[in-house]
Amino acid sequence: MSIENRLYAVRYRVDDKSHLTIRDQAVCQTCPTRACEWFCPADVYAWDEGEGRILVAYENCLECGTCRIACAEHNIEWTYPTGGYGIAYKFG
Ligand code: SF4
Ligand code: SF4
């Protein structure tokens, strides 16, 4: 099952302001691993070759907190979404 299909089982209330911020895109440009592209279970982070930066699809975030510790450069500012926004599991 694809990540897109799995995310379909999750209901979100999306804020118009991201709760995830890349602190310094210049750090991502020289990042040797771009680990955020594979450690996030919701595929939130993606390197855009044309723009030369990491794109952040914060709307899909599952609030697992992995990116707080898994970016070796500590280059991701992580908070919970503003109260009332974020995920609400459809099943559970
Ligand atoms: S792992 Fe961290 S430093 Fe590397 S590209 Fe992702 S956010 Fe940037
Ligand atoms: S908290 Fe989890 S789901 Fe959200 S962006 Fe970070 S790794 Fe991805």
CSV table of N, CA, C and O and ligand atoms in Angstrom, one decimal:
chain,number,residue,atom,x,y,z
A,1,MET,N,0.9,-1.2,0.0
A,1,MET,CA,0.0,0.0,0.0
A,1,MET,C,0.9,1.2,0.0
A,1,MET,O,1.9,1.3,0.7
A,2,SER,N,0.6,2.2,-0.8
A,2,SER,CA,1.4,3.4,-0.9
A,2,SER,C,1.2,4.3,0.3
A,2,SER,O,0.2,4.2,1.0
A,3,ILE,N,2.1,5.2,0.5
A,3,ILE,CA,2.0,6.2,1.6
A,3,ILE,C,0.8,7.0,1.4
A,3,ILE,O,0.0,7.3,2.3
A,4,GLU,N,0.5,7.4,0.2
A,4,GLU,CA,-0.7,8.2,-0.1
A,4,GLU,C,-2.0,7.5,0.3
A,4,GLU,O,-2.9,8.1,0.9
A,5,ASN,N,-2.1,6.2,0.1
A,5,ASN,CA,-3.2,5.4,0.5
A,5,ASN,C,-3.3,5.3,2.0
A,5,ASN,O,-4.4,5.4,2.6
A,6,ARG,N,-2.2,5.2,2.6
A,6,ARG,CA,-2.2,5.1,4.1
A,6,ARG,C,-2.6,6.4,4.7
A,6,ARG,O,-3.4,6.4,5.7
A,7,LEU,N,-2.1,7.5,4.2
A,7,LEU,CA,-2.5,8.8,4.7
A,7,LEU,C,-4.0,9.1,4.5
A,7,LEU,O,-4.5,9.9,5.2
A,8,TYR,N,-4.6,8.4,3.6
A,8,TYR,CA,-6.0,8.6,3.4
A,8,TYR,C,-6.9,8.2,4.6
A,8,TYR,O,-8.0,8.7,4.8
A,9,ALA,N,-6.3,7.3,5.4
A,9,ALA,CA,-7.0,6.9,6.6
A,9,ALA,C,-6.9,7.9,7.8
A,9,ALA,O,-7.4,7.7,8.9
A,10,VAL,N,-6.2,9.0,7.5
A,10,VAL,CA,-5.9,10.0,8.6
A,10,VAL,C,-6.7,11.3,8.2
A,10,VAL,O,-6.7,11.7,7.1
A,11,ARG,N,-7.4,11.8,9.2
A,11,ARG,CA,-8.1,13.1,8.9
A,11,ARG,C,-7.3,14.2,9.6
A,11,ARG,O,-6.8,14.1,10.7
A,12,TYR,N,-7.2,15.3,8.8
A,12,TYR,CA,-6.5,16.5,9.3
A,12,TYR,C,-7.4,17.7,9.4
A,12,TYR,O,-8.3,17.9,8.6
A,13,ARG,N,-7.0,18.6,10.2
A,13,ARG,CA,-7.5,20.0,10.2
A,13,ARG,C,-6.3,20.8,10.0
A,13,ARG,O,-5.4,21.0,10.8
A,14,VAL,N,-6.2,21.4,8.8
A,14,VAL,CA,-4.9,22.0,8.3
A,14,VAL,C,-4.9,23.5,8.6
A,14,VAL,O,-5.8,24.2,8.2
A,15,ASP,N,-3.8,23.9,9.3
A,15,ASP,CA,-3.6,25.3,9.6
A,15,ASP,C,-3.0,25.9,8.3
A,15,ASP,O,-2.4,25.2,7.5
A,16,ASP,N,-3.1,27.2,8.1
A,16,ASP,CA,-2.5,27.8,6.9
A,16,ASP,C,-1.1,28.3,7.2
A,16,ASP,O,-0.4,28.8,6.3
A,17,LYS,N,-0.6,28.0,8.4
A,17,LYS,CA,0.7,28.3,8.8
A,17,LYS,C,1.5,27.0,9.2
A,17,LYS,O,1.0,26.2,10.0
A,18,SER,N,2.6,26.8,8.6
A,18,SER,CA,3.4,25.6,8.9
A,18,SER,C,3.9,25.5,10.3
A,18,SER,O,4.4,26.5,10.8
A,19,HIS,N,3.8,24.4,10.9
A,19,HIS,CA,4.4,24.2,12.2
A,19,HIS,C,5.8,23.6,12.1
A,19,HIS,O,6.5,23.3,13.1
A,20,LEU,N,6.3,23.4,10.9
A,20,LEU,CA,7.6,22.8,10.6
A,20,LEU,C,8.4,23.8,9.8
A,20,LEU,O,7.9,24.3,8.8
A,21,THR,N,9.6,24.1,10.2
A,21,THR,CA,10.4,25.1,9.5
A,21,THR,C,11.8,24.6,9.3
A,21,THR,O,12.4,24.1,10.2
A,22,ILE,N,12.3,24.8,8.1
A,22,ILE,CA,13.8,24.5,7.8
A,22,ILE,C,14.5,25.8,8.3
A,22,ILE,O,14.3,26.9,7.9
A,23,ARG,N,15.4,25.6,9.3
A,23,ARG,CA,16.1,26.7,9.8
A,23,ARG,C,17.0,27.4,8.8
A,23,ARG,O,17.0,28.7,8.8
A,24,ASP,N,17.7,26.7,8.0
A,24,ASP,CA,18.7,27.3,7.1
A,24,ASP,C,18.7,26.4,5.8
A,24,ASP,O,19.3,25.3,5.9
A,25,GLN,N,18.1,26.9,4.7
A,25,GLN,CA,18.1,26.1,3.5
A,25,GLN,C,19.6,25.9,3.0
A,25,GLN,O,19.8,24.9,2.3
A,26,ALA,N,20.5,26.8,3.3
A,26,ALA,CA,21.9,26.6,2.8
A,26,ALA,C,22.5,25.3,3.4
A,26,ALA,O,23.3,24.7,2.8
A,27,VAL,N,22.1,25.0,4.6
A,27,VAL,CA,22.6,23.8,5.3
A,27,VAL,C,22.1,22.5,4.5
A,27,VAL,O,22.8,21.6,4.2
A,28,CYS,N,20.8,22.6,4.0
A,28,CYS,CA,20.3,21.5,3.3
A,28,CYS,C,21.0,21.3,1.9
A,28,CYS,O,21.1,20.2,1.4
A,29,GLN,N,21.4,22.4,1.4
A,29,GLN,CA,22.1,22.4,0.0
A,29,GLN,C,23.4,21.6,0.1
A,29,GLN,O,23.8,21.0,-0.9
A,30,THR,N,24.0,21.6,1.2
A,30,THR,CA,25.3,20.8,1.4
A,30,THR,C,25.1,19.6,2.3
A,30,THR,O,26.1,19.0,2.6
A,31,CYS,N,23.9,19.3,2.6
A,31,CYS,CA,23.7,18.1,3.5
A,31,CYS,C,24.1,16.8,2.8
A,31,CYS,O,23.6,16.6,1.6
A,32,PRO,N,24.9,16.0,3.4
A,32,PRO,CA,25.4,14.8,2.7
A,32,PRO,C,24.4,13.7,2.6
A,32,PRO,O,24.6,12.8,1.7
A,33,THR,N,23.4,13.7,3.4
A,33,THR,CA,22.5,12.5,3.5
A,33,THR,C,21.1,12.9,3.0
A,33,THR,O,20.4,12.0,2.5
A,34,ARG,N,20.6,14.1,3.2
A,34,ARG,CA,19.2,14.4,2.9
A,34,ARG,C,18.3,13.4,3.6
A,34,ARG,O,17.3,12.9,3.0
A,35,ALA,N,18.6,13.0,4.8
A,35,ALA,CA,17.9,11.9,5.5
A,35,ALA,C,16.5,12.2,5.7
A,35,ALA,O,15.7,11.3,5.7
A,36,CYS,N,16.1,13.5,5.7
A,36,CYS,CA,14.6,13.8,5.9
A,36,CYS,C,13.8,13.2,4.8
A,36,CYS,O,12.6,13.0,5.0
A,37,GLU,N,14.4,12.9,3.6
A,37,GLU,CA,13.6,12.4,2.5
A,37,GLU,C,13.2,10.9,2.8
A,37,GLU,O,12.3,10.4,2.1
A,38,TRP,N,13.8,10.3,3.7
A,38,TRP,CA,13.4,8.9,4.0
A,38,TRP,C,13.0,8.6,5.4
A,38,TRP,O,12.4,7.6,5.7
A,39,PHE,N,13.4,9.4,6.4
A,39,PHE,CA,13.0,9.0,7.7
A,39,PHE,C,11.6,9.5,8.1
A,39,PHE,O,11.0,9.0,9.0
A,40,CYS,N,11.0,10.4,7.3
A,40,CYS,CA,9.6,10.9,7.6
A,40,CYS,C,8.6,9.8,7.1
A,40,CYS,O,8.6,9.6,5.9
A,41,PRO,N,7.8,9.3,8.0
A,41,PRO,CA,6.8,8.3,7.5
A,41,PRO,C,5.7,8.9,6.6
A,41,PRO,O,4.9,8.1,6.0
A,42,ALA,N,5.6,10.2,6.5
A,42,ALA,CA,4.5,10.8,5.7
A,42,ALA,C,5.1,11.5,4.5
A,42,ALA,O,4.3,12.3,3.9
A,43,ASP,N,6.3,11.3,4.2
A,43,ASP,CA,6.9,12.0,3.0
A,43,ASP,C,6.8,13.5,3.0
A,43,ASP,O,6.4,14.1,2.0
A,44,VAL,N,6.9,14.1,4.2
A,44,VAL,CA,6.7,15.5,4.3
A,44,VAL,C,7.9,16.3,3.5
A,44,VAL,O,7.6,17.4,2.9
A,45,TYR,N,9.1,15.8,3.6
A,45,TYR,CA,10.2,16.5,3.1
A,45,TYR,C,10.6,16.0,1.7
A,45,TYR,O,10.7,14.8,1.5
A,46,ALA,N,10.9,16.9,0.8
A,46,ALA,CA,11.4,16.5,-0.6
A,46,ALA,C,12.3,17.6,-1.1
A,46,ALA,O,12.1,18.8,-1.0
A,47,TRP,N,13.4,17.1,-1.6
A,47,TRP,CA,14.4,18.0,-2.2
A,47,TRP,C,13.9,18.4,-3.6
A,47,TRP,O,13.6,17.6,-4.4
A,48,ASP,N,13.9,19.7,-3.8
A,48,ASP,CA,13.5,20.3,-5.1
A,48,ASP,C,14.8,20.7,-5.8
A,48,ASP,O,15.4,21.7,-5.4
A,49,GLU,N,15.2,20.0,-6.8
A,49,GLU,CA,16.4,20.2,-7.5
A,49,GLU,C,16.4,21.6,-8.2
A,49,GLU,O,17.4,22.4,-8.2
A,50,GLY,N,15.3,21.9,-8.8
A,50,GLY,CA,15.1,23.2,-9.5
A,50,GLY,C,15.3,24.4,-8.6
A,50,GLY,O,16.0,25.4,-8.9
A,51,GLU,N,14.6,24.3,-7.5
A,51,GLU,CA,14.7,25.5,-6.5
A,51,GLU,C,15.9,25.4,-5.6
A,51,GLU,O,16.2,26.3,-4.9
A,52,GLY,N,16.5,24.2,-5.5
A,52,GLY,CA,17.7,24.1,-4.7
A,52,GLY,C,17.3,24.2,-3.2
A,52,GLY,O,18.0,24.8,-2.4
A,53,ARG,N,16.2,23.6,-2.8
A,53,ARG,CA,15.8,23.6,-1.4
A,53,ARG,C,14.9,22.5,-1.0
A,53,ARG,O,14.3,21.8,-1.9
A,54,ILE,N,14.7,22.3,0.2
A,54,ILE,CA,13.8,21.2,0.7
A,54,ILE,C,12.4,21.8,0.8
A,54,ILE,O,12.2,22.9,1.4
A,55,LEU,N,11.5,21.1,0.2
A,55,LEU,CA,10.1,21.5,0.3
A,55,LEU,C,9.4,20.8,1.5
A,55,LEU,O,9.8,19.7,1.8
A,56,VAL,N,8.5,21.4,2.2
A,56,VAL,CA,7.9,20.9,3.4
A,56,VAL,C,6.4,20.8,3.2
A,56,VAL,O,5.7,21.8,3.3
A,57,ALA,N,5.9,19.6,3.1
A,57,ALA,CA,4.4,19.4,2.9
A,57,ALA,C,3.9,19.2,4.3
A,57,ALA,O,3.4,18.1,4.7
A,58,TYR,N,3.9,20.2,5.1
A,58,TYR,CA,3.5,20.1,6.6
A,58,TYR,C,2.1,19.6,6.8
A,58,TYR,O,1.7,19.1,7.8
A,59,GLU,N,1.3,19.8,5.7
A,59,GLU,CA,-0.1,19.3,5.8
A,59,GLU,C,-0.3,17.8,6.1
A,59,GLU,O,-1.3,17.4,6.7
A,60,ASN,N,0.7,17.1,5.7
A,60,ASN,CA,0.7,15.6,5.8
A,60,ASN,C,1.4,15.1,7.1
A,60,ASN,O,1.4,13.9,7.4
A,61,CYS,N,1.9,16.0,7.9
A,61,CYS,CA,2.6,15.6,9.1
A,61,CYS,C,1.8,14.8,10.1
A,61,CYS,O,0.7,15.1,10.4
A,62,LEU,N,2.4,13.7,10.6
A,62,LEU,CA,1.7,12.8,11.5
A,62,LEU,C,2.1,13.1,13.0
A,62,LEU,O,1.7,12.4,13.9
A,63,GLU,N,2.9,14.1,13.2
A,63,GLU,CA,3.3,14.6,14.5
A,63,GLU,C,4.0,13.5,15.3
A,63,GLU,O,3.8,13.4,16.5
A,64,CYS,N,4.8,12.7,14.6
A,64,CYS,CA,5.5,11.6,15.3
A,64,CYS,C,6.8,12.2,16.0
A,64,CYS,O,7.3,11.5,16.9
A,65,GLY,N,7.3,13.3,15.6
A,65,GLY,CA,8.4,13.9,16.2
A,65,GLY,C,9.8,13.5,15.7
A,65,GLY,O,10.8,13.9,16.2
A,66,THR,N,9.8,12.5,14.8
A,66,THR,CA,11.1,12.0,14.4
A,66,THR,C,12.0,13.0,13.9
A,66,THR,O,13.2,13.0,14.2
A,67,CYS,N,11.5,14.0,13.1
A,67,CYS,CA,12.4,15.0,12.5
A,67,CYS,C,13.1,15.9,13.5
A,67,CYS,O,14.1,16.5,13.2
A,68,ARG,N,12.6,15.9,14.7
A,68,ARG,CA,13.2,16.7,15.8
A,68,ARG,C,14.6,16.2,16.1
A,68,ARG,O,15.5,17.0,16.5
A,69,ILE,N,14.7,14.9,16.0
A,69,ILE,CA,16.0,14.3,16.4
A,69,ILE,C,16.8,13.7,15.2
A,69,ILE,O,18.0,13.5,15.3
A,70,ALA,N,16.1,13.4,14.1
A,70,ALA,CA,16.7,12.6,13.1
A,70,ALA,C,17.5,13.4,12.1
A,70,ALA,O,18.3,12.9,11.3
A,71,CYS,N,17.3,14.7,12.0
A,71,CYS,CA,18.1,15.6,11.2
A,71,CYS,C,19.4,15.8,11.9
A,71,CYS,O,19.4,16.5,13.0
A,72,ALA,N,20.5,15.2,11.4
A,72,ALA,CA,21.7,15.3,12.1
A,72,ALA,C,22.3,16.7,12.2
A,72,ALA,O,23.1,17.0,13.1
A,73,GLU,N,21.8,17.6,11.4
A,73,GLU,CA,22.2,19.0,11.4
A,73,GLU,C,21.3,19.9,12.3
A,73,GLU,O,21.5,21.1,12.5
A,74,HIS,N,20.3,19.2,12.9
A,74,HIS,CA,19.4,20.0,13.8
A,74,HIS,C,18.8,21.2,13.0
A,74,HIS,O,18.8,22.3,13.6
A,75,ASN,N,18.4,20.9,11.8
A,75,ASN,CA,18.0,22.0,10.9
A,75,ASN,C,16.5,22.1,10.8
A,75,ASN,O,16.0,22.9,9.9
A,76,ILE,N,15.8,21.4,11.5
A,76,ILE,CA,14.3,21.4,11.4
A,76,ILE,C,13.7,22.0,12.8
A,76,ILE,O,13.9,21.4,13.8
A,77,GLU,N,13.0,23.1,12.7
A,77,GLU,CA,12.3,23.7,13.8
A,77,GLU,C,11.0,23.0,13.9
A,77,GLU,O,10.2,23.0,12.9
A,78,TRP,N,10.7,22.3,15.0
A,78,TRP,CA,9.5,21.5,15.1
A,78,TRP,C,8.7,21.9,16.3
A,78,TRP,O,9.2,22.1,17.4
A,79,THR,N,7.4,22.1,16.0
A,79,THR,CA,6.4,22.4,17.1
A,79,THR,C,5.2,21.6,16.8
A,79,THR,O,5.0,21.1,15.7
A,80,TYR,N,4.3,21.4,17.8
A,80,TYR,CA,3.0,20.9,17.4
A,80,TYR,C,2.2,21.9,16.7
A,80,TYR,O,2.5,23.1,16.8
A,81,PRO,N,1.3,21.5,15.9
A,81,PRO,CA,0.4,22.5,15.2
A,81,PRO,C,-0.3,23.3,16.3
A,81,PRO,O,-0.5,22.9,17.4
A,82,THR,N,-0.7,24.5,15.9
A,82,THR,CA,-1.5,25.4,16.8
A,82,THR,C,-2.7,24.6,17.3
A,82,THR,O,-3.3,23.8,16.5
A,83,GLY,N,-3.1,24.9,18.5
A,83,GLY,CA,-4.3,24.2,19.1
A,83,GLY,C,-5.5,24.1,18.2
A,83,GLY,O,-5.9,25.1,17.6
A,84,GLY,N,-6.0,22.8,18.1
A,84,GLY,CA,-7.2,22.6,17.2
A,84,GLY,C,-6.8,22.2,15.8
A,84,GLY,O,-7.7,21.6,15.1
A,85,TYR,N,-5.5,22.4,15.4
A,85,TYR,CA,-5.1,22.0,14.1
A,85,TYR,C,-4.3,20.7,14.2
A,85,TYR,O,-3.9,20.3,15.3
A,86,GLY,N,-4.1,20.1,13.0
A,86,GLY,CA,-3.2,18.9,13.0
A,86,GLY,C,-4.1,17.7,12.7
A,86,GLY,O,-5.1,17.7,12.1
A,87,ILE,N,-3.5,16.5,13.2
A,87,ILE,CA,-4.2,15.2,12.9
A,87,ILE,C,-5.3,14.9,13.8
A,87,ILE,O,-5.2,15.2,15.0
A,88,ALA,N,-6.3,14.2,13.3
A,88,ALA,CA,-7.3,13.5,14.1
A,88,ALA,C,-7.5,12.1,13.4
A,88,ALA,O,-8.0,12.1,12.3
A,89,TYR,N,-7.1,11.1,14.1
A,89,TYR,CA,-7.1,9.8,13.5
A,89,TYR,C,-8.6,9.3,13.3
A,89,TYR,O,-9.4,9.5,14.1
A,90,LYS,N,-8.8,8.9,12.1
A,90,LYS,CA,-10.1,8.4,11.7
A,90,LYS,C,-10.5,7.1,12.4
A,90,LYS,O,-11.6,6.9,12.9
A,91,PHE,N,-9.5,6.2,12.6
A,91,PHE,CA,-9.7,4.9,13.2
A,91,PHE,C,-8.9,4.9,14.5
A,91,PHE,O,-7.7,4.7,14.4
A,92,GLY,N,-9.4,5.1,15.6
A,92,GLY,CA,-8.7,5.0,16.8
A,92,GLY,C,-8.8,6.2,17.7
A,92,GLY,O,-9.5,7.1,17.4
B,1,SF4,S1,18.3,16.0,6.8
B,1,SF4,FE1,18.2,18.1,7.8
B,1,SF4,S2,19.9,19.2,6.9
B,1,SF4,FE2,19.7,17.4,5.6
B,1,SF4,S3,18.4,18.1,3.9
B,1,SF4,FE3,17.0,17.3,5.5
B,1,SF4,S4,16.4,19.0,6.8
B,1,SF4,FE4,18.2,19.6,5.6
B,2,SF4,S1,6.9,14.9,12.9
B,2,SF4,FE1,7.1,12.9,11.8
B,2,SF4,S2,5.5,12.9,10.3
B,2,SF4,FE2,5.8,15.1,10.9
B,2,SF4,S3,7.3,15.9,9.5
B,2,SF4,FE3,8.5,15.1,11.3
B,2,SF4,S4,9.0,13.0,10.7
B,2,SF4,FE4,7.4,13.6,9.3
